[in-house]
PDB file of C-alpha atoms in Angstrom:
ATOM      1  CA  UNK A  20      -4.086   7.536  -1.386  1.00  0.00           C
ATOM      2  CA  UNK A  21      -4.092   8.867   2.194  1.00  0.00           C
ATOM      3  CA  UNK A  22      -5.156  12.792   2.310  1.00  0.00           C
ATOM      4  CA  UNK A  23      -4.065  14.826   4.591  1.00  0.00           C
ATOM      5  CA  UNK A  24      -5.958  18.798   4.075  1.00  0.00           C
ATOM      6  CA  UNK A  25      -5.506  21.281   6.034  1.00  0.00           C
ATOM      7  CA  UNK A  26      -7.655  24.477   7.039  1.00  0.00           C
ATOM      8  CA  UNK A  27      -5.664  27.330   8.617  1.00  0.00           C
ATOM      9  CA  UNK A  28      -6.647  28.735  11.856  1.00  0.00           C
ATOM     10  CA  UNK A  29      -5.327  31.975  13.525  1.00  0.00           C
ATOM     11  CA  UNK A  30      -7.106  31.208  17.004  1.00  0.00           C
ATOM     12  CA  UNK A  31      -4.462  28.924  17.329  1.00  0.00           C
ATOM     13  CA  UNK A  32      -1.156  30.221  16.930  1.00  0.00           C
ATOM     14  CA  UNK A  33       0.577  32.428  18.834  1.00  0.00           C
ATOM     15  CA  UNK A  34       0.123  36.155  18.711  1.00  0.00           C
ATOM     16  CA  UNK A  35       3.760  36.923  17.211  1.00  0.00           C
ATOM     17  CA  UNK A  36       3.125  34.592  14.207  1.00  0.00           C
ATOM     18  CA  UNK A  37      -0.089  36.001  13.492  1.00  0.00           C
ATOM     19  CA  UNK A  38       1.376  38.887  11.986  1.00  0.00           C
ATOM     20  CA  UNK A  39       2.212  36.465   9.662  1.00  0.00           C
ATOM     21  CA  UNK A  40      -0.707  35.518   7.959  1.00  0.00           C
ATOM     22  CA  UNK A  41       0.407  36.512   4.540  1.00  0.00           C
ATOM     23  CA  UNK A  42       3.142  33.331   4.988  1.00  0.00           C
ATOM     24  CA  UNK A  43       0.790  31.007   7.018  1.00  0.00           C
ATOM     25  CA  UNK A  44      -0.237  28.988   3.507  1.00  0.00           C
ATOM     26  CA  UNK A  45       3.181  28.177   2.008  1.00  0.00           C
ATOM     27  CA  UNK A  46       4.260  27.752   5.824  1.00  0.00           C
ATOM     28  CA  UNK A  47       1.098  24.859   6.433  1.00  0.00           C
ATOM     29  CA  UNK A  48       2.300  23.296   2.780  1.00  0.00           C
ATOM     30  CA  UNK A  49       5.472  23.091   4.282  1.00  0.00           C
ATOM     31  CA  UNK A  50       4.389  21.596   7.346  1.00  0.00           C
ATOM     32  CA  UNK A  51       2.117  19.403   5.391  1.00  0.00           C
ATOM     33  CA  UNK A  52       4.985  18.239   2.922  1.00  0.00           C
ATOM     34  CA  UNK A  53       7.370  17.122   5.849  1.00  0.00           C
ATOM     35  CA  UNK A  54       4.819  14.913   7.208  1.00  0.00           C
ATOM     36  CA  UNK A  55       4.107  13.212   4.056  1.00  0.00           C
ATOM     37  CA  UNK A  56       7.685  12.520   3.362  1.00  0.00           C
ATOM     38  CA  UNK A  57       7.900  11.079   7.001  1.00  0.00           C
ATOM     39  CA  UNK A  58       5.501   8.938   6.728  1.00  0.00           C
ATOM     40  CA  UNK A  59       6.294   7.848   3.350  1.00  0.00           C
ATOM     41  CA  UNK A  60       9.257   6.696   4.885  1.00  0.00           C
ATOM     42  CA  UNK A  61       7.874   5.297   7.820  1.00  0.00           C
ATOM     43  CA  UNK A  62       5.782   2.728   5.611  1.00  0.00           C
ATOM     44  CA  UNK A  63       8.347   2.382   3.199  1.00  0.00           C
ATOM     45  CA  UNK A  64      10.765   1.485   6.058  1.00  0.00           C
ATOM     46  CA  UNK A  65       8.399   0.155   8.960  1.00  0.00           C
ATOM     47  CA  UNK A  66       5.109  -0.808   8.440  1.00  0.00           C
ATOM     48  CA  UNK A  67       5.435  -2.661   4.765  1.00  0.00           C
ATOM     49  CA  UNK A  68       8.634  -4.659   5.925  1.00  0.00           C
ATOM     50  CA  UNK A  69       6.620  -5.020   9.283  1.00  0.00           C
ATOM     51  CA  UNK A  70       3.840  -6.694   7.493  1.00  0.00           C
ATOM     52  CA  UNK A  71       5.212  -8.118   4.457  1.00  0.00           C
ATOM     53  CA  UNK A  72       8.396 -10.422   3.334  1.00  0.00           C
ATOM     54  CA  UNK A  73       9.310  -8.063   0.599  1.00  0.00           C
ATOM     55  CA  UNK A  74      11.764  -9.733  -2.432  1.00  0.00           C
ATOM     56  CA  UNK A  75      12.670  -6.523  -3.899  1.00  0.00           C
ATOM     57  CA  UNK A  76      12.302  -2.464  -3.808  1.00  0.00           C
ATOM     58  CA  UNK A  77       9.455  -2.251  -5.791  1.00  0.00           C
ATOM     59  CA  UNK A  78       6.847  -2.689  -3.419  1.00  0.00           C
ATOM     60  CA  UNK A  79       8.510  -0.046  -1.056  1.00  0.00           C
ATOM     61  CA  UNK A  80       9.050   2.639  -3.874  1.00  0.00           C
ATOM     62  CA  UNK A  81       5.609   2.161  -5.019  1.00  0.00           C
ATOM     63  CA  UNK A  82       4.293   4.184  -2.128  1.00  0.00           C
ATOM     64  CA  UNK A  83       4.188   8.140  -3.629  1.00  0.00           C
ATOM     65  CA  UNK A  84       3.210  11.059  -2.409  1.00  0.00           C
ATOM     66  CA  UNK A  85       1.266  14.340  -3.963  1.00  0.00           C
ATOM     67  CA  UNK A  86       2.628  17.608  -2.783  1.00  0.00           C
ATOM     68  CA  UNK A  87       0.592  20.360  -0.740  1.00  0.00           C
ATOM     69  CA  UNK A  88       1.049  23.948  -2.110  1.00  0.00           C
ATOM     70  CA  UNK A  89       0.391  27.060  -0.770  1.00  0.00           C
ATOM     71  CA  UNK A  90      -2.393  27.415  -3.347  1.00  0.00           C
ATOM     72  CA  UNK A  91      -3.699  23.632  -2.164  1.00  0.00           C
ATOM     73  CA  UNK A  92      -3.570  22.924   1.187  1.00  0.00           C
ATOM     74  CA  UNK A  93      -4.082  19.161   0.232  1.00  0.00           C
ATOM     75  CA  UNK A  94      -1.595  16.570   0.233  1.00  0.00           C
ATOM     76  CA  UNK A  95      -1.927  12.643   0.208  1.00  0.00           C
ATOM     77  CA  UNK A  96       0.718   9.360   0.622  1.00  0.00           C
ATOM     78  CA  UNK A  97      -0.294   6.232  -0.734  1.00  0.00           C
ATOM     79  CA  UNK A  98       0.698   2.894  -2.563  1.00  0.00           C
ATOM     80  CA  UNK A  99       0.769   3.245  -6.641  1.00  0.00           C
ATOM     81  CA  UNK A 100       0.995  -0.628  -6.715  1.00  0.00           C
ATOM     82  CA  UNK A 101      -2.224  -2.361  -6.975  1.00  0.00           C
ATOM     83  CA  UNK A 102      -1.293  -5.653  -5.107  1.00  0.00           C
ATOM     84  CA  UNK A 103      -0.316  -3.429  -2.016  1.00  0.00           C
ATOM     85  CA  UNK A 104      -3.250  -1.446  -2.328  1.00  0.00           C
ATOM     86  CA  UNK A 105      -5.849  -3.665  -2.617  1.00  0.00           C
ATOM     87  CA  UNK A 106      -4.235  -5.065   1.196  1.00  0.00           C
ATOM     88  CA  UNK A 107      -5.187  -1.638   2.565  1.00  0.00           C
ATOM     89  CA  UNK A 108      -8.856  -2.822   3.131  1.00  0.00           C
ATOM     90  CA  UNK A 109     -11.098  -5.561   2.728  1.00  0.00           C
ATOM     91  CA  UNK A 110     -12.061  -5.793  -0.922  1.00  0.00           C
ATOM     92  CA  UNK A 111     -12.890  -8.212  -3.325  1.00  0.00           C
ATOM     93  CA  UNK A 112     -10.401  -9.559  -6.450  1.00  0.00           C
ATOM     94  CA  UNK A 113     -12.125 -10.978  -9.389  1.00  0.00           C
ATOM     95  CA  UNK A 114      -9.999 -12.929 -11.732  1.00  0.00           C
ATOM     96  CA  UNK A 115      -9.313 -11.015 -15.236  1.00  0.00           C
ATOM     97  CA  UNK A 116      -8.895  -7.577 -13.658  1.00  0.00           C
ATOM     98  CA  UNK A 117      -5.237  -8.555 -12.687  1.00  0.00           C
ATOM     99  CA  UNK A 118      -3.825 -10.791 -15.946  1.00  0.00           C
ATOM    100  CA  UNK A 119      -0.422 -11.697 -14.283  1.00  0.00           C
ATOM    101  CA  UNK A 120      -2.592 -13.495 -11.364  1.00  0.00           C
ATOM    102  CA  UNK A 121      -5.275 -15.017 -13.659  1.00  0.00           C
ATOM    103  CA  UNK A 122      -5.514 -18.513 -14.703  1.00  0.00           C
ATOM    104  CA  UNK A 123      -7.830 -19.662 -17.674  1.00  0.00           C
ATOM    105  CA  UNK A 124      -8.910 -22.928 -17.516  1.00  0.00           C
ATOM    106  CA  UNK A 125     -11.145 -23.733 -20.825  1.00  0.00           C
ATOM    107  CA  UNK A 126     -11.413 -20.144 -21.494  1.00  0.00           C
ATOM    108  CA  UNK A 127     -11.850 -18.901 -18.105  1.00  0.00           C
ATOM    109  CA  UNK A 128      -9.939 -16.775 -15.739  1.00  0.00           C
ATOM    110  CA  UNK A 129      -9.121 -18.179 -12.261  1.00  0.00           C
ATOM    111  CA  UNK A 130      -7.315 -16.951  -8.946  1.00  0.00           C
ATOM    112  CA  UNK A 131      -4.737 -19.118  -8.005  1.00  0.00           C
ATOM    113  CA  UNK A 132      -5.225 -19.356  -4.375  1.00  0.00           C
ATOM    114  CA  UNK A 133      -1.836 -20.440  -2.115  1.00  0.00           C
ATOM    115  CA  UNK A 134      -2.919 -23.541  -0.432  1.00  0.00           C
ATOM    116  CA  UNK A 135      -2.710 -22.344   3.282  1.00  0.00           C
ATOM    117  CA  UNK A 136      -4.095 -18.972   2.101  1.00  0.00           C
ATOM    118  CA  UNK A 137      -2.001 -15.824   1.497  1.00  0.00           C
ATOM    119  CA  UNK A 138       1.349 -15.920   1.827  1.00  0.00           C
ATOM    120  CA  UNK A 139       3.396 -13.027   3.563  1.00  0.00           C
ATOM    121  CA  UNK A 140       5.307 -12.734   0.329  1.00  0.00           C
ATOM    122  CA  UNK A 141       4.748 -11.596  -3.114  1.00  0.00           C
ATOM    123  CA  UNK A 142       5.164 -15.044  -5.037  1.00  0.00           C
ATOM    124  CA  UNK A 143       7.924 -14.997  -7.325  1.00  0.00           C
ATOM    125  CA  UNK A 144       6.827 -14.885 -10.963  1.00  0.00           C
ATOM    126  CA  UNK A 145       8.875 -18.790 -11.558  1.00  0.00           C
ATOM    127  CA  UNK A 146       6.853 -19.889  -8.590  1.00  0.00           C
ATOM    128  CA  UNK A 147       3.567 -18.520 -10.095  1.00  0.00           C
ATOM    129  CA  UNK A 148       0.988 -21.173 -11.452  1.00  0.00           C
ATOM    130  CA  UNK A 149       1.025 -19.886 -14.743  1.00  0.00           C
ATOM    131  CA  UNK A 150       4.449 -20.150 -14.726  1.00  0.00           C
ATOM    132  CA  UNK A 151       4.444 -23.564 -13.042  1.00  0.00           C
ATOM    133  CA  UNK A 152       2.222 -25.223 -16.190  1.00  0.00           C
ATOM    134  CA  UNK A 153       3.801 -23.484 -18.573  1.00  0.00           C
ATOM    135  CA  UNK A 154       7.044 -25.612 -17.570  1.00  0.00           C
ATOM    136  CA  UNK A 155       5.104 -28.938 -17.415  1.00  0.00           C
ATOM    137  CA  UNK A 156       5.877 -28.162 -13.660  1.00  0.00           C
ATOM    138  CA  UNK A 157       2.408 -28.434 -12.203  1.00  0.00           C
ATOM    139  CA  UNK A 158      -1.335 -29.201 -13.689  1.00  0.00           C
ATOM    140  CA  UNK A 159      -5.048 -28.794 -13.308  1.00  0.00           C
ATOM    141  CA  UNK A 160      -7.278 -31.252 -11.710  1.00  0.00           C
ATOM    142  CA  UNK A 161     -10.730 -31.085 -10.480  1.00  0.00           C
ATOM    143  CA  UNK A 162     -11.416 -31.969  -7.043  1.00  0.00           C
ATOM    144  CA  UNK A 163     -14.165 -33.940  -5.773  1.00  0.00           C
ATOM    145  CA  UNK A 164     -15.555 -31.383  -3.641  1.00  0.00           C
ATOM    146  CA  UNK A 165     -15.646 -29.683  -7.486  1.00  0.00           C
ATOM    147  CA  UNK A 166     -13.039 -27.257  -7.022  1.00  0.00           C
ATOM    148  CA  UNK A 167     -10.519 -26.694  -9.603  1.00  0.00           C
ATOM    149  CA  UNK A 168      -6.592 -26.624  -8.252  1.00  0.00           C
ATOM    150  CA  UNK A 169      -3.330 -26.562  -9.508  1.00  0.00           C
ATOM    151  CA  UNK A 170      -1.033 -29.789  -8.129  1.00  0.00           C
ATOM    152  CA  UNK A 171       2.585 -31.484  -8.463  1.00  0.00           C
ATOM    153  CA  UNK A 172       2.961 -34.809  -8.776  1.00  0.00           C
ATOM    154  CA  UNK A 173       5.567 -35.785  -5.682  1.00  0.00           C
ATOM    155  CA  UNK A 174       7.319 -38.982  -5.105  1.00  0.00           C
ATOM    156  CA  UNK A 175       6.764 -40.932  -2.149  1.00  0.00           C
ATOM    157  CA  UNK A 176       3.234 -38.901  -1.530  1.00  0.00           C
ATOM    158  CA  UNK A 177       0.784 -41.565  -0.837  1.00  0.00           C
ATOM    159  CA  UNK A 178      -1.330 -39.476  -3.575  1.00  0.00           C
ATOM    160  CA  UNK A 179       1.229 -38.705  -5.764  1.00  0.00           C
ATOM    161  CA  UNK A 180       0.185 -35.301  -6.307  1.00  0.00           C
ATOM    162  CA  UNK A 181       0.507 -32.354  -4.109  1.00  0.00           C
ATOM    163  CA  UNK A 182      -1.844 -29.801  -4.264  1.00  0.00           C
ATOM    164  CA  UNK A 183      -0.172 -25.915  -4.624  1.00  0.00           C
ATOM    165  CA  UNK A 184      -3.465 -23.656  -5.817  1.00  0.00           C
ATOM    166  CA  UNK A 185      -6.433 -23.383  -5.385  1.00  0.00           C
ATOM    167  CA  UNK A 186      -8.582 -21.942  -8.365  1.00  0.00           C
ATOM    168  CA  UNK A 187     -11.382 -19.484  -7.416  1.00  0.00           C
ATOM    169  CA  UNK A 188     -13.014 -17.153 -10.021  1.00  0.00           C
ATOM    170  CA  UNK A 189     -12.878 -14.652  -7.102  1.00  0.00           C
ATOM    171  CA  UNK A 190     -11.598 -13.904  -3.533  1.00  0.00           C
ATOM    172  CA  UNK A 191     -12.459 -11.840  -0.360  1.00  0.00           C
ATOM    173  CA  UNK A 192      -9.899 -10.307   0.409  1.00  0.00           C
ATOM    174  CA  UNK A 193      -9.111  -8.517   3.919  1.00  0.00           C
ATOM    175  CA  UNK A 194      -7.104  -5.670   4.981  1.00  0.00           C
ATOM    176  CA  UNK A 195      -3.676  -6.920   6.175  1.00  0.00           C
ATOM    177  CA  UNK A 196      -1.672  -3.653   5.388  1.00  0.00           C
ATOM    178  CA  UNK A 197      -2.333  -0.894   7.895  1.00  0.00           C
ATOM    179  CA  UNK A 198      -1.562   1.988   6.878  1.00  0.00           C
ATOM    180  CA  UNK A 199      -3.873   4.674   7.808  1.00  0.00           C
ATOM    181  CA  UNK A 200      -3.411   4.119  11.198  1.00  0.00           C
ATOM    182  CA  UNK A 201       0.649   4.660  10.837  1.00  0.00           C
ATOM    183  CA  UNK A 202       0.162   7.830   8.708  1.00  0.00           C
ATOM    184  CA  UNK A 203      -2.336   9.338  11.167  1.00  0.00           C
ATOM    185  CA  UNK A 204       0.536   8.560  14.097  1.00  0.00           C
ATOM    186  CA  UNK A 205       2.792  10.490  12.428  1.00  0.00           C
ATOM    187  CA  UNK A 206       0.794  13.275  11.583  1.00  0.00           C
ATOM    188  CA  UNK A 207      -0.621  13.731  15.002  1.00  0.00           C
ATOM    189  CA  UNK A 208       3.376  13.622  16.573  1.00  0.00           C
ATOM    190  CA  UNK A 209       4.814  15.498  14.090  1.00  0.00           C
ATOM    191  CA  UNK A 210       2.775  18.072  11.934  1.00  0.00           C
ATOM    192  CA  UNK A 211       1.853  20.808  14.774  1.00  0.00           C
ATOM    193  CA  UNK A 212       5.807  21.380  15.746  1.00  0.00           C
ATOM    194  CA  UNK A 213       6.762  21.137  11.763  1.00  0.00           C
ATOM    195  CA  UNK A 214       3.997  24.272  11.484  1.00  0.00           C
ATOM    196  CA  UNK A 215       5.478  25.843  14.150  1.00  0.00           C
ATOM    197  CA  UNK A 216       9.322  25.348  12.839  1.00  0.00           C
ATOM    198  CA  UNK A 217       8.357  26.735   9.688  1.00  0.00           C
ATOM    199  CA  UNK A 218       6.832  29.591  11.289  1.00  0.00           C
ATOM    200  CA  UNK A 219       9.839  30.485  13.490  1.00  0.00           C
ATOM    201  CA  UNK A 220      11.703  30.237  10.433  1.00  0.00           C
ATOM    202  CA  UNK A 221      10.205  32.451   8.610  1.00  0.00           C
ATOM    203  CA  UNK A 222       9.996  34.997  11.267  1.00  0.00           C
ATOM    204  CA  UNK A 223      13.535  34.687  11.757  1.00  0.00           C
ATOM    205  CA  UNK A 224      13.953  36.023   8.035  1.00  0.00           C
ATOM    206  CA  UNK A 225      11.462  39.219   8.842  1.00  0.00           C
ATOM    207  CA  UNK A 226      12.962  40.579  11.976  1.00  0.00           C
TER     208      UNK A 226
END
């Protein structure tokens, strides 16, 4: 998750809305809360379609926000989906922390790597090579460089096999989804005249 925490300053503001200062925390949660839910939307809307092929909604609803309150002057925005997550930054996957991934060949788990690397799209789960062997679709062979990979036997391949996976016990993994960069845009555009809306608005009430 992507924090966003706020400390108050009075220096800042102007001298009208200082007289406010029993209102300037719920007014910053405020503030802090719009921003969130604008840039949940803008990944939700922008920068996951923008980087991704997405199949579904899941991916997009999976990014969540936490709520600032005038108590907490913390909020955050962030993916609750570990496949999207772990594209925020480079990282390592090691086979058997993500079962619907892993492969076990004679007791042990395997990435199935895309042939071509990573595709832009979330495989579906028919496509998957679990799925593939379980359907007497697609098989295991070792290669002669040692590597183990899933393949297809094809007609009128010279080979008769195609491979499809790669298997890999684990995988580097680097940041593809940006999104720390498009939350901090929107904060920087958007949360100073949000603090100052609120503000005005709640002046508006006291006068």
């Amino acid at each position: 998750m992507i924090k966003l925490d706020v400390e108050t300053s009075f220096d800042k503001l102007a001298l009208r809305h200082r007289m406010l200062s029993a209102d300037l925390p719920y007014a910053t949660a405020q503030a802090i809360n719009t921003v969130l839910f604008q840039s949940q939307r803008t990944l939700r809307n922008d920068t996951l379609p923008g980087t991704f092929q997405l199949r579904n909604k899941r991916t997009q609803s999976g990014i969540q926000i936490e709520k600032a309150s005038k108590q907490r002057l913390t909020g955050a925005v962030g993916t609750q989906d570990w496949w999207t997550s772990e594209q925020t930054e480079d990282t390592t996957r090691i086979a058997g922390n993500q079962g619907r991934e892993s492969l076990k060949v004679k007791g042990r788990p395997y990435l199935a790597i895309p042939v071509g690397g990573a595709p832009s799209k979330v495989i579906a789960k028919g496509m998957r090579a679990s799925a593939l062997i379980a359907r007497n679709k697609a098989f295991v062979v070792q290669l002669r460089s040692g590597n183990l990979a899933v393949v297809a036997r094809e007609s009128g391949n010279p080979r008769g096999v195609v491979p499809l996976f790669i298997l890999k016990p684990q995988v580097r993994i680097k940041e593809r989804l940006h999104m720390q960069p498009s939350v901090e845009a929107t904060i920087r555009a958007n949360f100073d005249t949000k603090l100052r809306a609120e503000l005005e608005r709640i002046a508006s009430r006291t006068n």
